[in-house]
Amino acid sequence: DSHAAVQYGHFSTSKLLLDRRGDPSLADDKSRSPLHAAARYGHLVTSNILIEAGAEKELRDCRGRSCMHLASENGHPASVSILADKGAEINARDDSGHTPLLLAVATVSL
């Protein structure tokens, strides 16, 4: 499926599935879209492909987290930058009130 292809960085497979199925924002059982997976795993090429195909940047998962939250929490500043450049909300709060910046700071190894 498209989520697994994105998770494992198979951007050519992701593009093929996207071309065949058409919905770049199709959510899984945790309400995460393929763009959530690309942001979580720092897959820049796939993020760009999904955004250009019309993927919704502000979809929230089952915890109220956006793609920006997942990129920040998992230490992917380049993904954060791409999302911000494409208009994703940088100050969004998840269901627990956390912003992407707070998650980034909380996960830094000291």
mmCIF file of N, CA and C in Angstrom:
data_model
loop_
_atom_site.group_PDB
_atom_site.id
_atom_site.type_symbol
_atom_site.label_atom_id
_atom_site.label_comp_id
_atom_site.label_asym_id
_atom_site.label_seq_id
_atom_site.Cartn_x
_atom_site.Cartn_y
_atom_site.Cartn_z
ATOM 1 N N ASP A 1 0.832 -1.193 0.000
ATOM 2 C CA ASP A 1 0.000 0.000 0.000
ATOM 3 C C ASP A 1 0.870 1.248 0.000
ATOM 4 N N SER A 2 0.243 2.398 -0.226
ATOM 5 C CA SER A 2 1.005 3.644 -0.355
ATOM 6 C C SER A 2 1.688 4.050 0.945
ATOM 7 N N HIS A 3 1.094 3.740 2.089
ATOM 8 C CA HIS A 3 1.720 4.081 3.367
ATOM 9 C C HIS A 3 3.027 3.314 3.561
ATOM 10 N N ALA A 4 3.022 2.026 3.252
ATOM 11 C CA ALA A 4 4.238 1.219 3.391
ATOM 12 C C ALA A 4 5.303 1.673 2.404
ATOM 13 N N ALA A 5 4.909 1.981 1.182
ATOM 14 C CA ALA A 5 5.874 2.455 0.184
ATOM 15 C C ALA A 5 6.540 3.739 0.653
ATOM 16 N N VAL A 6 5.763 4.640 1.221
ATOM 17 C CA VAL A 6 6.319 5.896 1.733
ATOM 18 C C VAL A 6 7.218 5.621 2.933
ATOM 19 N N GLN A 7 6.749 4.812 3.868
ATOM 20 C CA GLN A 7 7.518 4.522 5.083
ATOM 21 C C GLN A 7 8.913 4.002 4.754
ATOM 22 N N TYR A 8 9.003 3.145 3.758
ATOM 23 C CA TYR A 8 10.292 2.541 3.430
ATOM 24 C C TYR A 8 11.066 3.298 2.355
ATOM 25 N N GLY A 9 10.580 4.485 1.990
ATOM 26 C CA GLY A 9 11.321 5.347 1.085
ATOM 27 C C GLY A 9 11.288 4.952 -0.374
ATOM 28 N N HIS A 10 10.293 4.192 -0.775
ATOM 29 C CA HIS A 10 10.170 3.781 -2.176
ATOM 30 C C HIS A 10 9.358 4.830 -2.939
ATOM 31 N N PHE A 11 10.033 5.953 -3.260
ATOM 32 C CA PHE A 11 9.280 7.052 -3.856
ATOM 33 C C PHE A 11 8.749 6.733 -5.242
ATOM 34 N N SER A 12 9.434 5.886 -6.015
ATOM 35 C CA SER A 12 8.909 5.537 -7.343
ATOM 36 C C SER A 12 7.635 4.695 -7.206
ATOM 37 N N THR A 13 7.617 3.785 -6.239
ATOM 38 C CA THR A 13 6.410 2.995 -5.981
ATOM 39 C C THR A 13 5.300 3.895 -5.454
ATOM 40 N N SER A 14 5.657 4.834 -4.586
ATOM 41 C CA SER A 14 4.670 5.780 -4.060
ATOM 42 C C SER A 14 4.024 6.558 -5.195
ATOM 43 N N LYS A 15 4.849 7.023 -6.127
ATOM 44 C CA LYS A 15 4.324 7.789 -7.263
ATOM 45 C C LYS A 15 3.419 6.924 -8.133
ATOM 46 N N LEU A 16 3.818 5.690 -8.381
ATOM 47 C CA LEU A 16 3.000 4.776 -9.181
ATOM 48 C C LEU A 16 1.643 4.536 -8.519
ATOM 49 N N LEU A 17 1.649 4.258 -7.216
ATOM 50 C CA LEU A 17 0.387 4.043 -6.496
ATOM 51 C C LEU A 17 -0.473 5.300 -6.516
ATOM 52 N N LEU A 18 0.164 6.440 -6.364
ATOM 53 C CA LEU A 18 -0.552 7.708 -6.386
ATOM 54 C C LEU A 18 -1.188 7.926 -7.758
ATOM 55 N N ASP A 19 -0.449 7.627 -8.807
ATOM 56 C CA ASP A 19 -0.978 7.776 -10.164
ATOM 57 C C ASP A 19 -2.175 6.859 -10.401
ATOM 58 N N ARG A 20 -2.160 5.683 -9.805
ATOM 59 C CA ARG A 20 -3.250 4.714 -10.018
ATOM 60 C C ARG A 20 -4.454 4.963 -9.121
ATOM 61 N N ARG A 21 -4.219 5.343 -7.882
ATOM 62 C CA ARG A 21 -5.327 5.492 -6.921
ATOM 63 C C ARG A 21 -5.823 6.923 -6.811
ATOM 64 N N GLY A 22 -4.953 7.870 -7.014
ATOM 65 C CA GLY A 22 -5.361 9.258 -7.095
ATOM 66 C C GLY A 22 -5.505 10.065 -5.825
ATOM 67 N N ASP A 23 -5.679 9.463 -4.657
ATOM 68 C CA ASP A 23 -5.911 10.248 -3.441
ATOM 69 C C ASP A 23 -4.656 10.303 -2.583
ATOM 70 N N PRO A 24 -3.927 11.435 -2.624
ATOM 71 C CA PRO A 24 -2.690 11.545 -1.859
ATOM 72 C C PRO A 24 -2.905 11.733 -0.358
ATOM 73 N N SER A 25 -4.155 11.887 0.060
ATOM 74 C CA SER A 25 -4.443 12.113 1.480
ATOM 75 C C SER A 25 -5.202 10.958 2.121
ATOM 76 N N LEU A 26 -5.235 9.815 1.460
ATOM 77 C CA LEU A 26 -5.947 8.647 1.985
ATOM 78 C C LEU A 26 -5.352 8.231 3.327
ATOM 79 N N ALA A 27 -6.177 8.205 4.360
ATOM 80 C CA ALA A 27 -5.700 7.934 5.722
ATOM 81 C C ALA A 27 -5.742 6.447 6.058
ATOM 82 N N ASP A 28 -4.844 6.049 6.970
ATOM 83 C CA ASP A 28 -4.820 4.668 7.459
ATOM 84 C C ASP A 28 -5.682 4.555 8.719
ATOM 85 N N ASP A 29 -5.560 3.453 9.450
ATOM 86 C CA ASP A 29 -6.388 3.227 10.637
ATOM 87 C C ASP A 29 -6.054 4.156 11.803
ATOM 88 N N LYS A 30 -4.946 4.886 11.721
ATOM 89 C CA LYS A 30 -4.584 5.868 12.750
ATOM 90 C C LYS A 30 -4.795 7.293 12.245
ATOM 91 N N SER A 31 -5.553 7.405 11.163
ATOM 92 C CA SER A 31 -5.860 8.687 10.526
ATOM 93 C C SER A 31 -4.620 9.382 9.973
ATOM 94 N N ARG A 32 -3.586 8.614 9.667
ATOM 95 C CA ARG A 32 -2.366 9.184 9.094
ATOM 96 C C ARG A 32 -2.372 8.998 7.580
ATOM 97 N N SER A 33 -2.008 10.063 6.905
ATOM 98 C CA SER A 33 -1.918 10.041 5.446
ATOM 99 C C SER A 33 -0.511 9.625 5.022
ATOM 100 N N PRO A 34 -0.307 9.351 3.732
ATOM 101 C CA PRO A 34 1.055 9.089 3.264
ATOM 102 C C PRO A 34 2.012 10.247 3.569
ATOM 103 N N LEU A 35 1.510 11.482 3.555
ATOM 104 C CA LEU A 35 2.378 12.619 3.881
ATOM 105 C C LEU A 35 2.808 12.578 5.347
ATOM 106 N N HIS A 36 1.952 12.095 6.229
ATOM 107 C CA HIS A 36 2.358 11.891 7.623
ATOM 108 C C HIS A 36 3.567 10.952 7.671
ATOM 109 N N ALA A 37 3.491 9.849 6.917
ATOM 110 C CA ALA A 37 4.593 8.875 6.906
ATOM 111 C C ALA A 37 5.857 9.488 6.330
ATOM 112 N N ALA A 38 5.729 10.219 5.230
ATOM 113 C CA ALA A 38 6.903 10.852 4.618
ATOM 114 C C ALA A 38 7.555 11.832 5.589
ATOM 115 N N ALA A 39 6.747 12.607 6.298
ATOM 116 C CA ALA A 39 7.282 13.563 7.271
ATOM 117 C C ALA A 39 7.922 12.840 8.454
ATOM 118 N N ARG A 40 7.269 11.801 8.936
ATOM 119 C CA ARG A 40 7.776 11.047 10.090
ATOM 120 C C ARG A 40 9.137 10.418 9.813
ATOM 121 N N TYR A 41 9.323 9.928 8.584
ATOM 122 C CA TYR A 41 10.567 9.238 8.248
ATOM 123 C C TYR A 41 11.554 10.112 7.474
ATOM 124 N N GLY A 42 11.209 11.376 7.253
ATOM 125 C CA GLY A 42 12.130 12.306 6.604
ATOM 126 C C GLY A 42 12.358 12.055 5.130
ATOM 127 N N HIS A 43 11.364 11.541 4.428
ATOM 128 C CA HIS A 43 11.501 11.258 2.997
ATOM 129 C C HIS A 43 11.110 12.503 2.187
ATOM 130 N N LEU A 44 12.127 13.273 1.823
ATOM 131 C CA LEU A 44 11.909 14.574 1.192
ATOM 132 C C LEU A 44 11.324 14.474 -0.214
ATOM 133 N N VAL A 45 11.875 13.584 -1.033
ATOM 134 C CA VAL A 45 11.379 13.448 -2.408
ATOM 135 C C VAL A 45 9.908 13.052 -2.391
ATOM 136 N N THR A 46 9.573 12.082 -1.572
ATOM 137 C CA THR A 46 8.188 11.623 -1.495
ATOM 138 C C THR A 46 7.280 12.718 -0.947
ATOM 139 N N SER A 47 7.758 13.473 0.032
ATOM 140 C CA SER A 47 6.963 14.595 0.550
ATOM 141 C C SER A 47 6.618 15.563 -0.568
ATOM 142 N N ASN A 48 7.608 15.912 -1.372
ATOM 143 C CA ASN A 48 7.363 16.832 -2.483
ATOM 144 C C ASN A 48 6.391 16.254 -3.500
ATOM 145 N N ILE A 49 6.536 14.974 -3.826
ATOM 146 C CA ILE A 49 5.623 14.323 -4.774
ATOM 147 C C ILE A 49 4.188 14.394 -4.250
ATOM 148 N N LEU A 50 4.013 14.072 -2.971
ATOM 149 C CA LEU A 50 2.672 14.074 -2.376
ATOM 150 C C LEU A 50 2.079 15.476 -2.322
ATOM 151 N N ILE A 51 2.884 16.455 -1.934
ATOM 152 C CA ILE A 51 2.395 17.835 -1.855
ATOM 153 C C ILE A 51 2.007 18.338 -3.241
ATOM 154 N N GLU A 52 2.842 18.057 -4.237
ATOM 155 C CA GLU A 52 2.532 18.479 -5.605
ATOM 156 C C GLU A 52 1.280 17.789 -6.139
ATOM 157 N N ALA A 53 0.989 16.601 -5.632
ATOM 158 C CA ALA A 53 -0.217 15.870 -6.046
ATOM 159 C C ALA A 53 -1.459 16.343 -5.295
ATOM 160 N N GLY A 54 -1.280 17.284 -4.368
ATOM 161 C CA GLY A 54 -2.423 17.841 -3.650
ATOM 162 C C GLY A 54 -2.673 17.272 -2.272
ATOM 163 N N ALA A 55 -1.684 16.598 -1.694
ATOM 164 C CA ALA A 55 -1.859 16.048 -0.341
ATOM 165 C C ALA A 55 -2.170 17.168 0.645
ATOM 166 N N GLU A 56 -3.118 16.910 1.508
ATOM 167 C CA GLU A 56 -3.518 17.871 2.537
ATOM 168 C C GLU A 56 -2.443 17.932 3.617
ATOM 169 N N LYS A 57 -1.871 19.113 3.811
ATOM 170 C CA LYS A 57 -0.773 19.284 4.771
ATOM 171 C C LYS A 57 -1.252 19.388 6.213
ATOM 172 N N GLU A 58 -2.514 19.692 6.414
ATOM 173 C CA GLU A 58 -3.016 19.921 7.770
ATOM 174 C C GLU A 58 -3.882 18.789 8.313
ATOM 175 N N LEU A 59 -3.912 17.652 7.639
ATOM 176 C CA LEU A 59 -4.669 16.521 8.193
ATOM 177 C C LEU A 59 -4.102 16.147 9.553
ATOM 178 N N ARG A 60 -4.962 15.735 10.454
ATOM 179 C CA ARG A 60 -4.545 15.348 11.805
ATOM 180 C C ARG A 60 -4.731 13.850 11.981
ATOM 181 N N ASP A 61 -3.796 13.243 12.693
ATOM 182 C CA ASP A 61 -3.913 11.815 12.986
ATOM 183 C C ASP A 61 -4.788 11.614 14.217
ATOM 184 N N CYS A 62 -4.843 10.394 14.722
ATOM 185 C CA CYS A 62 -5.719 10.069 15.855
ATOM 186 C C CYS A 62 -5.313 10.781 17.142
ATOM 187 N N ARG A 63 -4.120 11.370 17.179
ATOM 188 C CA ARG A 63 -3.660 12.136 18.345
ATOM 189 C C ARG A 63 -3.669 13.636 18.073
ATOM 190 N N GLY A 64 -4.258 14.019 16.950
ATOM 191 C CA GLY A 64 -4.341 15.426 16.592
ATOM 192 C C GLY A 64 -3.046 15.996 16.040
ATOM 193 N N ARG A 65 -2.143 15.128 15.624
ATOM 194 C CA ARG A 65 -0.842 15.591 15.135
ATOM 195 C C ARG A 65 -0.846 15.730 13.615
ATOM 196 N N SER A 66 -0.267 16.827 13.186
ATOM 197 C CA SER A 66 -0.125 17.094 11.757
ATOM 198 C C SER A 66 1.206 16.532 11.258
ATOM 199 N N CYS A 67 1.424 16.648 9.971
ATOM 200 C CA CYS A 67 2.708 16.227 9.385
ATOM 201 C C CYS A 67 3.854 17.007 10.017
ATOM 202 N N MET A 68 3.627 18.276 10.294
ATOM 203 C CA MET A 68 4.649 19.122 10.916
ATOM 204 C C MET A 68 5.030 18.579 12.294
ATOM 205 N N HIS A 69 4.055 18.123 13.058
ATOM 206 C CA HIS A 69 4.343 17.524 14.366
ATOM 207 C C HIS A 69 5.258 16.304 14.217
ATOM 208 N N LEU A 70 4.933 15.431 13.269
ATOM 209 C CA LEU A 70 5.699 14.192 13.112
ATOM 210 C C LEU A 70 7.111 14.452 12.615
ATOM 211 N N ALA A 71 7.270 15.379 11.686
ATOM 212 C CA ALA A 71 8.614 15.718 11.205
ATOM 213 C C ALA A 71 9.445 16.310 12.339
ATOM 214 N N SER A 72 8.843 17.168 13.139
ATOM 215 C CA SER A 72 9.552 17.807 14.257
ATOM 216 C C SER A 72 9.922 16.805 15.334
ATOM 217 N N GLU A 73 8.974 15.976 15.711
ATOM 218 C CA GLU A 73 9.189 15.000 16.779
ATOM 219 C C GLU A 73 10.260 13.973 16.421
ATOM 220 N N ASN A 74 10.391 13.672 15.147
ATOM 221 C CA ASN A 74 11.328 12.639 14.714
ATOM 222 C C ASN A 74 12.643 13.188 14.171
ATOM 223 N N GLY A 75 12.890 14.480 14.391
ATOM 224 C CA GLY A 75 14.184 15.062 14.064
ATOM 225 C C GLY A 75 14.493 15.207 12.588
ATOM 226 N N HIS A 76 13.526 15.709 11.824
ATOM 227 C CA HIS A 76 13.735 15.890 10.387
ATOM 228 C C HIS A 76 13.564 17.363 9.997
ATOM 229 N N PRO A 77 14.584 18.194 10.272
ATOM 230 C CA PRO A 77 14.467 19.626 9.980
ATOM 231 C C PRO A 77 14.242 19.939 8.503
ATOM 232 N N ALA A 78 14.790 19.134 7.602
ATOM 233 C CA ALA A 78 14.562 19.388 6.174
ATOM 234 C C ALA A 78 13.089 19.168 5.821
ATOM 235 N N SER A 79 12.460 18.173 6.433
ATOM 236 C CA SER A 79 11.029 17.939 6.214
ATOM 237 C C SER A 79 10.209 19.088 6.786
ATOM 238 N N VAL A 80 10.595 19.563 7.959
ATOM 239 C CA VAL A 80 9.922 20.718 8.568
ATOM 240 C C VAL A 80 10.008 21.910 7.623
ATOM 241 N N SER A 81 11.182 22.132 7.065
ATOM 242 C CA SER A 81 11.397 23.255 6.158
ATOM 243 C C SER A 81 10.527 23.150 4.910
ATOM 244 N N ILE A 82 10.476 21.963 4.309
ATOM 245 C CA ILE A 82 9.634 21.762 3.122
ATOM 246 C C ILE A 82 8.174 22.034 3.453
ATOM 247 N N LEU A 83 7.703 21.475 4.550
ATOM 248 C CA LEU A 83 6.306 21.670 4.936
ATOM 249 C C LEU A 83 6.005 23.143 5.192
ATOM 250 N N ALA A 84 6.908 23.826 5.888
ATOM 251 C CA ALA A 84 6.712 25.252 6.169
ATOM 252 C C ALA A 84 6.706 26.058 4.870
ATOM 253 N N ASP A 85 7.636 25.748 3.976
ATOM 254 C CA ASP A 85 7.700 26.450 2.689
ATOM 255 C C ASP A 85 6.434 26.248 1.867
ATOM 256 N N LYS A 86 5.785 25.116 2.041
ATOM 257 C CA LYS A 86 4.559 24.804 1.295
ATOM 258 C C LYS A 86 3.304 25.250 2.036
ATOM 259 N N GLY A 87 3.477 25.958 3.162
ATOM 260 C CA GLY A 87 2.341 26.554 3.849
ATOM 261 C C GLY A 87 1.767 25.790 5.021
ATOM 262 N N ALA A 88 2.446 24.752 5.483
ATOM 263 C CA ALA A 88 1.946 24.016 6.654
ATOM 264 C C ALA A 88 2.048 24.892 7.901
ATOM 265 N N GLU A 89 1.101 24.736 8.780
ATOM 266 C CA GLU A 89 1.032 25.522 10.017
ATOM 267 C C GLU A 89 2.132 25.098 10.982
ATOM 268 N N ILE A 90 2.982 26.042 11.364
ATOM 269 C CA ILE A 90 4.100 25.707 12.248
ATOM 270 C C ILE A 90 3.748 25.815 13.730
ATOM 271 N N ASN A 91 2.640 26.449 14.045
ATOM 272 C CA ASN A 91 2.254 26.619 15.448
ATOM 273 C C ASN A 91 1.020 25.807 15.830
ATOM 274 N N ALA A 92 0.694 24.816 15.029
ATOM 275 C CA ALA A 92 -0.483 23.984 15.304
ATOM 276 C C ALA A 92 -0.302 23.231 16.620
ATOM 277 N N ARG A 93 -1.382 23.027 17.331
ATOM 278 C CA ARG A 93 -1.344 22.266 18.585
ATOM 279 C C ARG A 93 -2.052 20.930 18.383
ATOM 280 N N ASP A 94 -1.463 19.876 18.951
ATOM 281 C CA ASP A 94 -2.098 18.560 18.876
ATOM 282 C C ASP A 94 -3.131 18.436 19.994
ATOM 283 N N ASP A 95 -3.709 17.253 20.155
ATOM 284 C CA ASP A 95 -4.757 17.052 21.163
ATOM 285 C C ASP A 95 -4.268 17.280 22.589
ATOM 286 N N SER A 96 -2.963 17.182 22.804
ATOM 287 C CA SER A 96 -2.384 17.425 24.132
ATOM 288 C C SER A 96 -1.879 18.850 24.289
ATOM 289 N N GLY A 97 -2.071 19.677 23.272
ATOM 290 C CA GLY A 97 -1.639 21.067 23.322
ATOM 291 C C GLY A 97 -0.196 21.301 22.898
ATOM 292 N N HIS A 98 0.458 20.269 22.372
ATOM 293 C CA HIS A 98 1.860 20.393 21.972
ATOM 294 C C HIS A 98 1.997 20.982 20.571
ATOM 295 N N THR A 99 2.962 21.884 20.424
ATOM 296 C CA THR A 99 3.301 22.426 19.111
ATOM 297 C C THR A 99 4.455 21.612 18.523
ATOM 298 N N PRO A 100 4.697 21.721 17.222
ATOM 299 C CA PRO A 100 5.856 21.039 16.639
ATOM 300 C C PRO A 100 7.175 21.432 17.311
ATOM 301 N N LEU A 101 7.336 22.700 17.648
ATOM 302 C CA LEU A 101 8.575 23.138 18.304
ATOM 303 C C LEU A 101 8.748 22.456 19.655
ATOM 304 N N LEU A 102 7.693 22.375 20.430
ATOM 305 C CA LEU A 102 7.776 21.713 21.732
ATOM 306 C C LEU A 102 8.171 20.247 21.571
ATOM 307 N N LEU A 103 7.605 19.571 20.589
ATOM 308 C CA LEU A 103 7.953 18.164 20.357
ATOM 309 C C LEU A 103 9.408 18.017 19.922
ATOM 310 N N ALA A 104 9.880 18.941 19.096
ATOM 311 C CA ALA A 104 11.281 18.889 18.654
ATOM 312 C C ALA A 104 12.223 19.052 19.837
ATOM 313 N N VAL A 105 11.934 20.012 20.698
ATOM 314 C CA VAL A 105 12.779 20.258 21.872
ATOM 315 C C VAL A 105 12.709 19.083 22.840
ATOM 316 N N ALA A 106 11.525 18.529 23.028
ATOM 317 C CA ALA A 106 11.342 17.428 23.981
ATOM 318 C C ALA A 106 12.059 16.153 23.558
ATOM 319 N N THR A 107 12.313 15.986 22.274
ATOM 320 C CA THR A 107 12.938 14.751 21.806
ATOM 321 C C THR A 107 14.431 14.880 21.540
ATOM 322 N N VAL A 108 14.994 16.048 21.784
ATOM 323 C CA VAL A 108 16.438 16.233 21.591
ATOM 324 C C VAL A 108 17.182 15.478 22.680
ATOM 325 N N SER A 109 18.162 14.691 22.285
ATOM 326 C CA SER A 109 18.985 13.960 23.261
ATOM 327 C C SER A 109 19.998 14.910 23.868
ATOM 328 N N LEU A 110 20.015 14.975 25.177
ATOM 329 C CA LEU A 110 20.960 15.863 25.873
ATOM 330 C C LEU A 110 22.138 15.093 26.410
#
